[in-house]
Amino acid sequence: MTIDRRKFLSLSAGTSATIALAALPLSIRKALAVQASIDTGTIKDVKHIVILMQENRGFDHYFGTMKGVRGYGDRFPVPLESGKPVWFQSNGEREITPFHMDASKYNAYLAPSTPHSFSDSQAAWNQGKFGFWPKYKNDNSMGYYKRSDIPFQFALAESFTICDSYHCSITSGTDPNRITFFSGSNFNPDLRAQGINSTDTDSEPNNLRCWIQNPEVDIWPEPGYTYKGNAFKWPTIPDVLEEAGVSWRIYQDPNDNWTGAMHGCLAFESFRTAKKGSPIYNNGMSHWSLDDLAAQVKDGTLPAVSWVLPPQSFSEHPGGPSSPQKGSNFTEQVLNALTSNPEVWSKTVFFLTFDENDGQFDHVPPPAVPSFNLDGTLAGGSTLPLDGEYFNDVERGYLKEDDTISGNVRPFGLSARVPMYVVSPWSKGGWVDSEVFDHTSLAMFIEKRFGVTVPGISPWHRAVCGDLSSAFDFSGHEQADLTQLPNTSNYAVTDAQQMTMPRYSVPAQHEALYQERGTRYSRKLPYELHVDSLVEDDATVSLLFRNTGTRGVVFHVYDKLHLARIPRRYTVEAGRTLADIWDSGSDNGRYDLWVYGPNGFVRAFSKLNATANEMARPECQLDYVDGDVSITFHNTGSASCRFMIEDNAYRSGGPWVIELEPGDSKQQSWSLADSGNWYDLSVSSDVNRGFARRFAGRVETGKHGLSDPMMGTD
């Protein structure tokens, strides 16, 4: 399929720029109208960082249908053990596919929560095989909303910036992720540095350490009450900021935060032992309301770094007492407070994300460290040490009985995607940022801005996860697209109406996948990735992973001839290479290996017909040249061969034919100027009938671009 350039551009985001400012609520008009304060044109112009972490929503659950993000229109879903795409999740009895929780017909806003602990998360993820989400979470995990259901969330994302590769940090629930959120780690960094994997003594696999032991007795603000579990001793981010003389505060009602669960610092000794009147107690354990936030914005005393913890009923947690409507209203209250002083807002960054996904399905495999096979071998590899990046369930006290695909030592993360909104005068315009981030990215952004070091962040996280600075244009030159943000004040009426409506049920028949067609402005990314193949004597296949970009990456390899095996994962740091070998001899020379990376990067290497006495030996490699792609074709055999090249998505023309004599090589290039630098090319050979290669992704040029124009379904 070819894309007409005019049509392509018409698909892009940006058509909403003509929407009048007058159509927006006052607070959002102010947020969009205020120009960034530009002094240095760098991150140093940010004077205030405000972070709101809500509860338990997944990315596909909220934004899988939004145009221009990696959602249900993903052209390359990973394969399940059944051979079907990842959408066909099993509950143990039948397949459940994503379905619309239609709030116009059903009580969908007050949908029940799903399991979200270490045991069910590990079992559902299945070490990357990924096929049993409803079995271990329940059928509700496959439900999602559309634009009409959560208009505020869509509008906020389309007024500012949404990150579609932001992951929660730990394959578990609230406490592990909020501990990471507030400290950069969920396990003892001193032990990790010694190469010791964590246990429940020095990490938190479930929801335990942040919970007050006796909430009915131990009432704030007096310190001294008891907690569940021992205290951690490495420094929290507030500890780091306090030591560096950087102002900070946690805005919360200490008696209304899930009995401490949303306050990840309560797992730490520095907070548990804080005395009334101390900086830690006053700023991190006292009652600071949204009224206080607004007052400090107005009088210019907003701290450099602020965290906002919502009350339970406004936390957006599924299953009550919250809802998407209550969550959006709380968000609007925070925005009202932050924009009440334009001078302050012009220097402020507001991050809004979620601690974890509540067991809600997300189709993108998390870029995690490699899993262990049952025989103790590593399913993949890494260019940096991985010791200390795992949880050791020594006595199998946390894993499900039937979770036997691997041993007791399990990767802790990354885990499923969750929404991340980046709201600021430097991030207006409806952008998508597809760089890999997680909760440690927020800590790294604080590090970069204020020159501090958060010791909890592991080398692996620093290699693979960005610091969120790519979501901004600190030059302040970008113009905003203005999208109407709905009024959120009617949340109580909406929730009451929902209670009168019938509960939705999982459809008996599979619904067609849905995602809006169209593109978004897309941030430039740090990725320049290569995977090359070498086949020797029809007995082995070698893959060489090369990372010539500026950010580390995780490659996922799915062996489609052996999908019962754990997919291999490879962490390759920036500027490094890594190789591995697959045995094809046991399959009579057949192989079918699919490699997945960030932002739609795909490579496929296949030979599906086992034919004897093939004298030609075709091979090819793709490279990048000034924003275009070039393929070099080789014939190392003793007979001539012919290559056929087809474009699968973005252009007309072809197929193209390359003929090679024994020992010859040729090169051909394809321009990507009319596709936003996106490509998807397949290569086959006439003499080696099972030979196939596929190359897909986006070439990074150092400039901002557009999201995949062929992603979407409608």
XYZ file of C-alpha atoms in Angstrom:
714
model
C 0.000 0.000 0.000
C 1.252 3.450 -0.807
C 0.532 6.590 1.159
C -0.208 9.762 -0.727
C 1.864 12.500 0.919
C -1.068 14.891 1.138
C -3.264 12.165 2.650
C -0.476 11.194 4.999
C -0.120 14.693 6.312
C -3.882 14.980 6.687
C -3.800 11.974 8.997
C -1.451 13.710 11.365
C -2.278 15.325 14.641
C -2.568 19.027 14.592
C -5.953 19.585 13.049
C -7.390 20.688 16.360
C -5.299 23.847 16.524
C -8.227 25.931 15.387
C -10.371 25.035 18.379
C -11.043 28.243 20.264
C -9.479 28.820 23.648
C -12.871 29.944 24.850
C -14.148 26.366 24.574
C -11.837 25.204 27.360
C -12.337 25.333 31.116
C -10.627 28.323 32.671
C -7.845 26.335 34.336
C -6.919 24.572 31.110
C -7.093 27.797 29.138
C -4.516 29.141 31.508
C -2.377 25.991 31.299
C -2.280 26.119 27.511
C -2.042 29.880 27.162
C 0.889 30.440 29.503
C 4.182 30.471 27.681
C 7.170 28.651 29.082
C 9.664 30.739 31.001
C 12.741 30.600 28.803
C 16.063 31.590 30.308
C 18.648 28.952 29.345
C 16.469 26.952 26.927
C 17.373 23.819 28.897
C 15.937 21.699 31.688
C 17.394 24.243 34.108
C 14.427 26.509 33.299
C 12.211 24.052 35.188
C 11.858 25.404 38.721
C 9.110 23.097 39.979
C 8.376 19.398 39.441
C 4.958 18.152 40.584
C 4.155 14.430 40.428
C 0.754 12.807 40.865
C 0.626 9.014 40.934
C -2.871 7.575 40.632
C -3.948 3.983 41.201
C -4.158 0.937 38.992
C -4.859 1.664 35.340
C -3.210 0.058 32.322
C -2.231 1.743 29.079
C -4.338 -0.378 26.714
C -7.203 -0.184 29.219
C -7.251 3.626 28.859
C -5.577 4.452 25.561
C -5.468 1.330 23.405
C -8.030 2.957 21.072
C -6.402 6.394 20.805
C -4.881 7.359 17.467
C -1.142 7.585 17.123
C -0.157 5.452 20.122
C 0.855 1.778 20.225
C -2.542 0.306 20.916
C -4.970 -2.222 19.500
C -3.979 -1.356 15.937
C -0.402 -2.510 16.518
C 0.729 -4.144 13.283
C 3.107 -6.550 15.029
C 1.515 -8.164 18.088
C 3.734 -10.813 19.648
C 2.726 -14.490 19.183
C 1.273 -16.686 21.907
C 2.087 -20.335 22.474
C -1.063 -21.137 20.492
C 0.425 -19.345 17.490
C -2.297 -16.714 17.663
C -1.583 -13.025 18.275
C -1.356 -11.746 21.837
C -4.974 -10.530 21.770
C -6.303 -14.099 22.230
C -5.802 -14.550 25.964
C -6.911 -17.753 27.672
C -8.831 -17.980 30.950
C -8.114 -21.708 31.066
C -11.392 -22.633 29.385
C -11.818 -20.252 26.465
C -10.124 -17.339 24.770
C -10.977 -13.793 25.826
C -10.068 -10.895 23.547
C -10.121 -7.151 24.357
C -13.649 -5.819 24.696
C -15.230 -2.390 25.085
C -16.598 -1.499 28.530
C -19.291 0.781 27.109
C -20.297 3.263 29.799
C -23.314 4.408 27.786
C -24.919 0.978 28.189
C -23.409 -0.556 31.311
C -22.024 0.180 34.742
C -18.471 0.315 33.414
C -16.933 3.145 35.444
C -17.364 1.269 38.703
C -15.951 -1.968 37.329
C -14.394 -4.305 39.878
C -10.683 -4.452 40.426
C -8.659 -7.423 39.200
C -5.929 -9.371 41.044
C -2.619 -7.511 41.085
C -0.091 -9.251 43.300
C 3.299 -10.805 42.602
C 1.952 -14.332 42.163
C -0.792 -13.620 39.634
C 1.338 -11.059 37.773
C 4.197 -13.512 37.327
C 1.802 -16.257 36.217
C -0.054 -14.032 33.729
C 3.148 -12.655 32.238
C 4.402 -16.237 32.088
C 8.034 -15.126 31.636
C 7.152 -13.475 28.337
C 4.852 -16.124 26.870
C 2.098 -13.787 27.948
C -0.941 -15.949 27.263
C -2.927 -16.340 30.488
C -3.972 -12.864 31.505
C -7.667 -13.643 32.242
C -6.791 -16.985 33.825
C -4.748 -15.399 36.581
C -6.304 -11.922 36.631
C -9.920 -12.763 35.582
C -11.920 -12.022 32.436
C -12.438 -8.353 33.371
C -8.753 -7.773 32.732
C -9.457 -7.594 28.985
C -11.877 -4.649 29.200
C -11.066 -1.163 27.898
C -12.549 2.309 27.484
C -12.921 4.471 24.403
C -12.752 8.227 23.910
C -16.483 8.586 24.588
C -16.099 6.878 27.977
C -13.136 8.868 29.346
C -13.159 12.159 27.420
C -11.159 14.083 30.028
C -8.281 11.590 29.934
C -8.191 11.680 26.132
C -8.383 15.448 26.003
C -5.605 15.955 28.545
C -3.338 13.590 26.605
C -4.135 15.369 23.349
C -3.502 18.829 24.776
C -0.079 17.916 26.108
C 2.067 14.765 25.784
C 1.320 11.085 26.338
C 4.047 8.446 26.770
C 3.105 5.102 25.221
C 6.109 3.135 26.456
C 6.032 4.061 30.134
C 6.043 0.908 32.289
C 5.470 0.221 35.925
C 8.724 -0.952 37.464
C 7.825 -4.192 39.232
C 5.769 -7.173 38.077
C 3.502 -6.915 41.092
C 1.174 -4.478 42.859
C 1.051 -1.124 44.627
C 3.719 -1.217 47.346
C 6.592 -2.553 45.200
C 5.958 0.088 42.567
C 5.425 2.982 44.971
C 8.585 2.035 46.886
C 10.448 2.254 43.558
C 8.635 5.492 42.738
C 9.841 7.115 45.973
C 13.354 5.645 46.152
C 14.440 4.406 42.710
C 14.507 0.767 43.823
C 12.450 -2.003 45.385
C 15.438 -3.958 46.637
C 18.535 -3.192 48.655
C 20.983 -1.429 46.306
C 23.977 -2.424 48.456
C 23.156 -6.114 48.083
C 22.405 -5.624 44.385
C 25.838 -4.072 43.888
C 27.308 -7.251 45.378
C 25.410 -9.338 42.828
C 22.955 -10.705 45.401
C 19.382 -11.215 44.255
C 16.719 -9.902 46.588
C 14.458 -11.806 48.958
C 11.437 -10.646 50.942
C 13.830 -9.528 53.694
C 15.396 -6.810 51.576
C 12.681 -6.108 48.983
C 8.897 -5.991 48.804
C 7.222 -8.492 46.424
C 3.643 -7.674 47.510
C 1.651 -5.115 49.491
C 3.066 -5.117 53.004
C 5.607 -2.565 54.201
C 3.745 0.668 53.490
C 0.627 -0.422 55.360
C -0.019 0.740 58.901
C -0.446 -2.264 61.198
C -3.417 -0.914 63.152
C -5.037 1.948 61.191
C -8.045 2.024 63.488
C -5.733 2.806 66.400
C -2.699 4.459 64.866
C -4.001 7.787 63.627
C -1.890 10.578 62.266
C -0.265 12.937 62.941
C 1.500 11.451 65.984
C 4.432 9.209 64.992
C 5.339 5.960 66.633
C 2.794 3.440 65.433
C 3.618 0.053 63.962
C 4.028 -1.172 60.409
C 3.852 -4.472 58.607
C 7.365 -5.700 57.815
C 10.876 -4.484 58.543
C 12.096 -1.071 57.419
C 14.384 -0.449 54.444
C 17.460 1.684 55.037
C 18.566 3.007 51.676
C 17.727 6.694 51.070
C 14.433 7.800 49.564
C 14.328 10.587 46.989
C 13.076 13.016 49.690
C 16.117 12.002 51.785
C 18.395 12.766 48.821
C 16.740 16.133 48.204
C 16.868 17.071 51.884
C 20.574 16.250 52.015
C 21.192 18.392 48.911
C 19.168 21.346 50.211
C 16.481 21.021 47.500
C 12.994 21.882 48.776
C 10.316 19.180 48.601
C 6.911 18.238 49.995
C 4.319 15.450 49.870
C 0.755 16.776 49.620
C -1.586 14.265 51.267
C -4.135 13.506 53.893
C -2.182 10.929 55.938
C -5.418 9.419 57.223
C -6.844 8.900 53.745
C -4.277 7.156 51.538
C -5.211 3.458 51.722
C -3.801 3.228 55.288
C -0.385 4.255 54.059
C -0.204 2.135 50.900
C 0.136 5.104 48.541
C 3.004 6.531 50.598
C 5.984 4.474 49.450
C 8.337 6.224 51.862
C 6.635 4.506 54.799
C 8.668 1.415 53.954
C 11.824 3.290 54.995
C 13.501 3.776 58.328
C 14.091 7.511 57.771
C 10.327 8.093 57.628
C 9.271 5.562 60.250
C 11.572 7.147 62.820
C 10.945 10.782 61.842
C 10.095 12.962 64.827
C 7.413 15.607 64.832
C 9.026 18.905 63.886
C 11.749 17.337 61.731
C 11.948 18.194 57.998
C 11.013 14.617 57.018
C 7.986 14.638 59.293
C 6.840 18.157 58.467
C 7.168 17.824 54.690
C 6.598 14.115 54.191
C 4.247 12.872 56.921
C 1.974 15.806 57.690
C -1.369 16.895 56.264
C -0.877 19.139 53.219
C -4.069 19.684 51.255
C -4.770 20.858 47.718
C -5.755 24.170 49.287
C -2.239 24.336 50.708
C -0.856 23.502 47.271
C -2.889 26.288 45.672
C -1.881 28.793 48.356
C 1.812 27.977 47.949
C 1.552 28.292 44.181
C -0.107 31.690 44.554
C 2.430 33.069 47.026
C 5.425 31.631 45.180
C 6.493 29.135 47.859
C 5.843 25.912 45.897
C 8.760 23.528 46.614
C 11.169 22.451 43.897
C 9.802 18.882 43.972
C 6.284 17.963 45.087
C 4.421 14.681 45.221
C 0.610 14.600 45.377
C -1.154 11.610 46.951
C -4.905 11.507 46.305
C -7.515 10.424 48.831
C -8.913 6.944 48.233
C -12.138 8.056 46.613
C -10.305 10.190 44.034
C -7.403 7.801 43.356
C -8.911 6.386 40.129
C -8.636 2.880 41.641
C -10.991 0.351 39.968
C -13.585 -1.354 42.072
C -14.485 1.670 44.165
C -14.604 3.893 45.915
C -13.091 5.712 42.928
C -13.726 5.881 39.176
C -12.214 7.491 36.064
C -14.574 10.441 36.627
C -13.456 11.031 40.207
C -9.835 10.672 39.124
C -10.221 13.232 36.352
C -11.869 15.660 38.781
C -8.938 15.326 41.173
C -6.531 15.914 38.296
C -8.417 19.051 37.361
C -8.202 20.248 40.962
C -4.423 19.819 40.864
C -4.258 21.688 37.543
C -6.437 24.465 38.956
C -3.998 24.851 41.818
C -0.889 24.795 39.603
C -2.241 27.281 37.070
C -3.557 29.753 39.628
C -0.263 31.655 39.319
C 0.865 31.925 35.661
C 4.360 32.946 36.726
C 4.791 29.699 38.654
C 3.107 27.564 36.001
C 5.474 28.936 33.354
C 8.297 27.200 35.233
C 6.490 23.991 36.263
C 6.380 20.401 34.989
C 3.433 18.237 36.037
C 3.775 14.442 35.663
C 0.689 12.252 36.039
C 1.056 8.476 36.026
C -0.182 5.284 37.750
C 1.566 2.951 40.160
C 0.594 -0.270 38.352
C -1.951 -1.743 35.978
C -4.273 -3.549 38.423
C -4.078 -6.718 36.373
C -5.541 -5.003 33.327
C -4.252 -6.426 30.071
C -1.549 -4.668 28.087
C -0.299 -6.202 24.864
C 3.279 -4.882 24.779
C 5.827 -7.304 26.285
C 7.682 -5.499 29.076
C 11.384 -4.856 28.420
C 12.548 -6.984 31.337
C 15.785 -8.744 32.174
C 16.022 -12.302 30.765
C 14.149 -15.099 32.508
C 15.703 -18.371 33.604
C 14.830 -21.633 31.918
C 13.928 -24.583 34.134
C 17.440 -25.990 33.702
C 18.916 -22.812 35.178
C 20.206 -21.403 31.906
C 19.435 -17.818 31.009
C 16.892 -17.263 28.239
C 18.794 -14.425 26.616
C 21.727 -12.286 27.635
C 23.016 -8.860 28.489
C 26.020 -6.623 27.936
C 25.955 -5.573 31.594
C 25.777 -7.723 34.730
C 22.295 -8.830 35.775
C 23.065 -10.255 39.214
C 20.880 -8.515 41.727
C 18.087 -7.753 39.230
C 15.955 -10.710 40.323
C 13.696 -11.719 43.196
C 14.558 -15.032 44.811
C 11.428 -16.698 46.143
C 13.528 -19.104 48.156
C 10.681 -21.107 49.656
C 8.123 -20.474 46.870
C 5.987 -18.530 49.272
C 4.819 -16.069 46.620
C 4.544 -17.995 43.362
C 1.420 -19.886 42.336
C 1.604 -23.664 42.513
C 1.043 -24.080 38.787
C 3.568 -21.389 37.833
C 6.307 -23.850 36.976
C 7.633 -22.458 33.697
C 10.736 -21.185 35.478
C 12.487 -21.661 38.801
C 12.199 -19.608 41.975
C 14.417 -16.758 40.773
C 12.264 -14.324 38.815
C 12.759 -10.992 37.024
C 11.261 -8.135 39.026
C 10.583 -5.886 36.059
C 9.943 -3.925 34.033
C 6.260 -4.715 33.917
C 3.125 -3.631 32.044
C 2.625 -0.193 30.531
C 0.669 2.434 32.419
C -0.395 5.904 31.231
C 2.005 8.809 31.704
C 0.846 12.343 30.922
C 3.500 15.065 30.681
C 1.779 18.395 31.289
C 3.778 21.610 31.115
C 4.376 24.743 29.019
C 7.190 22.779 27.306
C 5.074 19.729 26.359
C 1.972 21.198 24.729
C 0.649 20.034 21.385
C -0.671 16.492 21.532
C 2.660 14.663 21.251
C 3.455 11.009 21.822
C 6.812 9.997 23.297
C 7.679 6.324 22.640
C 10.959 6.107 24.531
C 11.034 3.368 27.183
C 10.426 4.802 30.670
C 9.456 3.515 34.097
C 9.069 4.927 37.613
C 12.851 5.327 37.929
C 12.650 7.756 34.993
C 10.977 10.300 37.279
C 13.899 9.984 39.682
C 16.341 10.422 36.805
C 14.514 13.562 35.668
C 14.904 14.963 39.204
C 18.586 13.988 39.117
C 19.134 15.715 35.792
C 17.399 18.909 36.872
C 18.857 19.321 40.356
C 22.232 17.600 40.075
C 21.555 14.985 42.740
C 22.133 11.234 42.667
C 19.476 8.690 43.651
C 21.575 5.651 44.709
C 18.671 3.211 44.490
C 18.481 3.254 40.672
C 20.193 0.179 39.234
C 22.675 0.241 36.334
C 20.218 -1.842 34.313
C 17.428 0.707 34.747
C 19.814 3.533 33.893
C 20.831 1.718 30.716
C 17.346 0.868 29.456
C 15.028 3.594 30.796
C 15.122 7.234 29.723
C 14.927 10.249 32.022
C 11.765 11.735 30.446
C 13.596 14.798 29.130
C 12.789 13.714 25.550
C 9.119 14.592 26.229
C 9.935 18.327 26.256
C 11.007 21.094 23.951
C 12.821 23.388 26.348
C 13.400 25.904 23.557
C 9.721 26.786 23.894
C 9.266 27.090 20.131
C 6.466 24.568 19.748
C 2.868 25.604 19.378
C 0.039 23.891 21.179
C -2.848 22.095 19.645
C -5.855 23.005 21.693
C -8.254 20.241 22.584
C -11.435 20.753 24.524
C -11.228 19.394 28.059
C -14.599 18.403 29.468
C -15.981 19.627 32.746
C -15.334 17.044 35.466
C -17.474 18.449 38.261
C -20.442 16.120 37.546
C -18.559 12.981 38.639
C -20.998 12.241 41.476
C -24.023 12.352 39.161
C -22.254 10.178 36.606
C -21.255 7.557 39.161
C -24.788 7.537 40.605
C -26.238 6.960 37.145
C -23.781 4.124 36.597
C -25.046 2.380 39.718
C -28.506 2.154 38.151
C -27.206 0.506 34.979
C -26.623 -3.214 34.397
C -23.163 -4.614 35.010
C -21.322 -5.289 31.766
C -20.491 -8.860 30.924
C -17.683 -10.333 28.898
C -18.932 -10.814 25.316
C -19.612 -14.361 24.249
C -18.111 -13.570 20.846
C -14.812 -11.836 20.112
C -15.159 -8.160 19.313
C -13.220 -6.727 16.392
C -10.151 -4.859 17.521
C -10.546 -1.104 17.358
C -8.113 1.798 17.267
C -8.601 5.216 15.716
C -6.646 5.789 12.525
C -4.368 8.793 12.311
C -1.049 9.952 13.623
C 0.357 12.074 16.401
C 3.368 14.300 16.491
C 6.058 11.957 17.765
C 9.191 12.810 19.731
C 12.585 11.927 18.369
C 13.985 8.808 19.985
C 17.496 7.670 20.973
C 17.266 4.319 19.164
C 19.400 3.084 16.266
C 19.110 -0.681 16.304
C 20.339 -3.494 14.092
C 19.889 -7.265 14.066
C 21.829 -9.363 11.545
C 21.650 -13.082 10.878
C 24.222 -15.726 9.959
C 23.212 -19.254 8.923
C 25.906 -21.922 8.900
C 25.494 -25.387 7.399
C 21.747 -25.452 8.055
C 22.548 -26.378 11.648
C 22.698 -23.086 13.509
C 21.349 -19.588 13.196
C 23.250 -16.747 14.808
C 21.752 -13.341 15.517
C 23.939 -10.307 16.138
C 22.271 -7.499 18.091
C 23.880 -4.103 17.537
C 22.941 -0.890 19.297
C 24.448 2.184 17.660
C 22.004 4.543 19.368
C 22.385 6.464 22.618
C 20.043 4.432 24.866
C 20.202 0.797 25.941
C 17.465 -1.477 24.706
C 15.822 -4.850 25.306
C 15.345 -7.102 22.273
C 12.669 -9.816 22.556
C 13.091 -12.946 20.405
C 10.108 -15.227 19.820
C 10.914 -18.593 18.224
C 7.737 -19.334 16.270
C 8.730 -22.977 15.792
C 9.009 -23.384 19.568
C 6.555 -21.016 21.175
C 6.303 -23.241 24.246
C 9.776 -22.050 25.180
C 10.412 -18.898 27.171
C 11.141 -16.038 24.737
C 14.714 -14.892 24.911
C 15.453 -11.285 25.928
C 18.678 -9.393 25.339
C 19.748 -6.182 27.028
C 22.196 -4.327 24.803
C 23.686 -1.088 26.073
C 24.249 1.899 23.822
C 27.295 1.347 21.626
C 27.476 -2.386 22.364
C 26.857 -5.646 20.496
C 25.680 -9.072 21.591
C 25.274 -12.382 19.746
C 23.494 -15.666 20.379
C 22.894 -18.968 18.576
C 19.793 -21.064 17.817
C 19.972 -24.735 16.923
C 18.185 -25.293 13.625
C 19.624 -28.740 12.968
C 16.978 -30.438 15.081
C 14.365 -28.816 12.817
C 16.092 -29.983 9.622
C 17.445 -26.501 8.964
C 14.097 -24.752 9.505
C 13.851 -21.658 11.699
C 11.435 -18.773 12.302
C 12.772 -16.099 14.669
C 10.969 -12.800 15.307
C 12.752 -9.956 17.061
C 10.862 -7.078 18.711
C 12.225 -3.784 20.001
C 10.842 -0.364 20.959
C 8.504 1.739 18.815
C 7.546 -0.953 16.318
C 11.076 -2.221 15.615
C 10.735 -5.720 14.125
C 13.113 -8.143 12.434
C 12.128 -11.602 11.202
C 14.480 -14.351 10.046
C 12.865 -17.450 8.569
C 13.438 -20.559 6.533
C 10.302 -22.634 6.628
C 11.026 -25.210 3.912
C 13.714 -27.768 4.531
C 15.210 -28.384 1.086
C 18.361 -30.349 0.452
C 21.377 -29.560 -1.708
C 20.734 -25.838 -2.042
C 23.830 -24.414 -3.642
C 22.941 -20.736 -3.364
C 23.235 -19.089 0.080
C 21.299 -15.839 0.181
C 21.536 -13.322 3.042
C 20.905 -9.614 3.500
C 21.333 -6.801 6.017
C 19.484 -3.514 6.416
C 21.214 -0.243 7.264
C 20.174 3.394 7.664
C 21.394 6.159 5.384
C 20.302 9.772 5.976
C 16.795 8.818 7.113
C 16.338 6.164 4.431
C 17.031 2.422 4.408
C 19.525 0.438 2.405
C 19.679 -3.360 2.070
C 22.873 -5.177 1.123
C 22.288 -8.559 -0.533
C 24.844 -11.392 -0.474
C 25.229 -14.768 -2.146
C 27.963 -16.813 -0.499
C 26.972 -20.043 -2.260
C 28.082 -21.727 -5.457
C 24.977 -21.057 -7.585
C 23.220 -17.883 -8.692
C 20.154 -16.622 -6.838
C 17.430 -14.025 -7.107
C 16.021 -11.836 -4.308
C 12.472 -10.450 -4.332
C 11.715 -7.418 -2.171
C 8.171 -6.274 -1.316
C 6.881 -3.260 0.569
C 4.216 -4.331 3.056
C 2.711 -1.003 4.034
C 4.083 2.388 3.094
C 4.753 2.710 -0.621
C 3.757 1.627 -4.078
C 6.010 0.008 -6.596
C 7.763 -3.258 -6.466
C 8.301 -5.988 -6.074
C 11.942 -5.319 -6.739
C 14.291 -8.030 -8.003
C 17.994 -8.403 -7.253
C 19.994 -11.100 -9.086
C 23.354 -12.275 -7.754
C 26.015 -14.570 -9.071
C 27.987 -16.736 -6.649
C 30.114 -14.597 -4.342
C 28.445 -11.326 -5.386
C 26.929 -8.555 -3.278
C 24.633 -5.692 -4.258
C 22.990 -2.816 -2.457
C 19.701 -1.026 -3.000
C 18.154 1.905 -1.161
C 14.576 3.047 -0.561
C 13.511 6.588 0.215
C 11.302 7.042 3.282
C 10.537 10.714 2.712
C 6.840 10.078 2.064
C 6.242 7.752 5.022
C 7.552 9.750 7.955
C 10.666 7.505 7.892
C 8.618 4.359 8.549
C 9.405 1.150 6.620
C 8.265 -2.480 6.340
C 10.099 -4.573 3.741
C 10.062 -8.320 3.110
C 12.808 -10.226 1.290
C 12.550 -13.715 -0.211
C 14.621 -15.835 -2.580
C 13.764 -17.943 -5.617
C 16.316 -20.689 -5.071
C 16.001 -21.071 -1.330
C 12.232 -21.326 -1.185
C 11.857 -21.037 2.560
C 14.195 -18.085 2.935
C 12.538 -14.909 4.236
C 13.630 -11.742 6.023
C 11.491 -8.859 7.230
C 12.585 -5.404 8.362
C 10.181 -2.896 9.962
C 10.381 0.186 12.143
C 11.136 3.904 12.021
C 14.474 5.445 11.118
C 15.484 8.074 13.649
C 16.918 11.233 12.107
C 17.581 13.325 15.192
C 14.369 15.245 14.464
C 10.812 14.919 15.725
C 8.464 12.997 13.463
C 5.094 11.296 13.294
C 3.724 8.107 14.744
C 3.165 5.070 12.532
C 0.601 6.145 9.888
C -0.491 2.552 9.308
C -1.327 1.842 12.936
C -5.058 1.748 13.632
C -8.081 -0.243 12.518
C -11.033 1.971 11.671
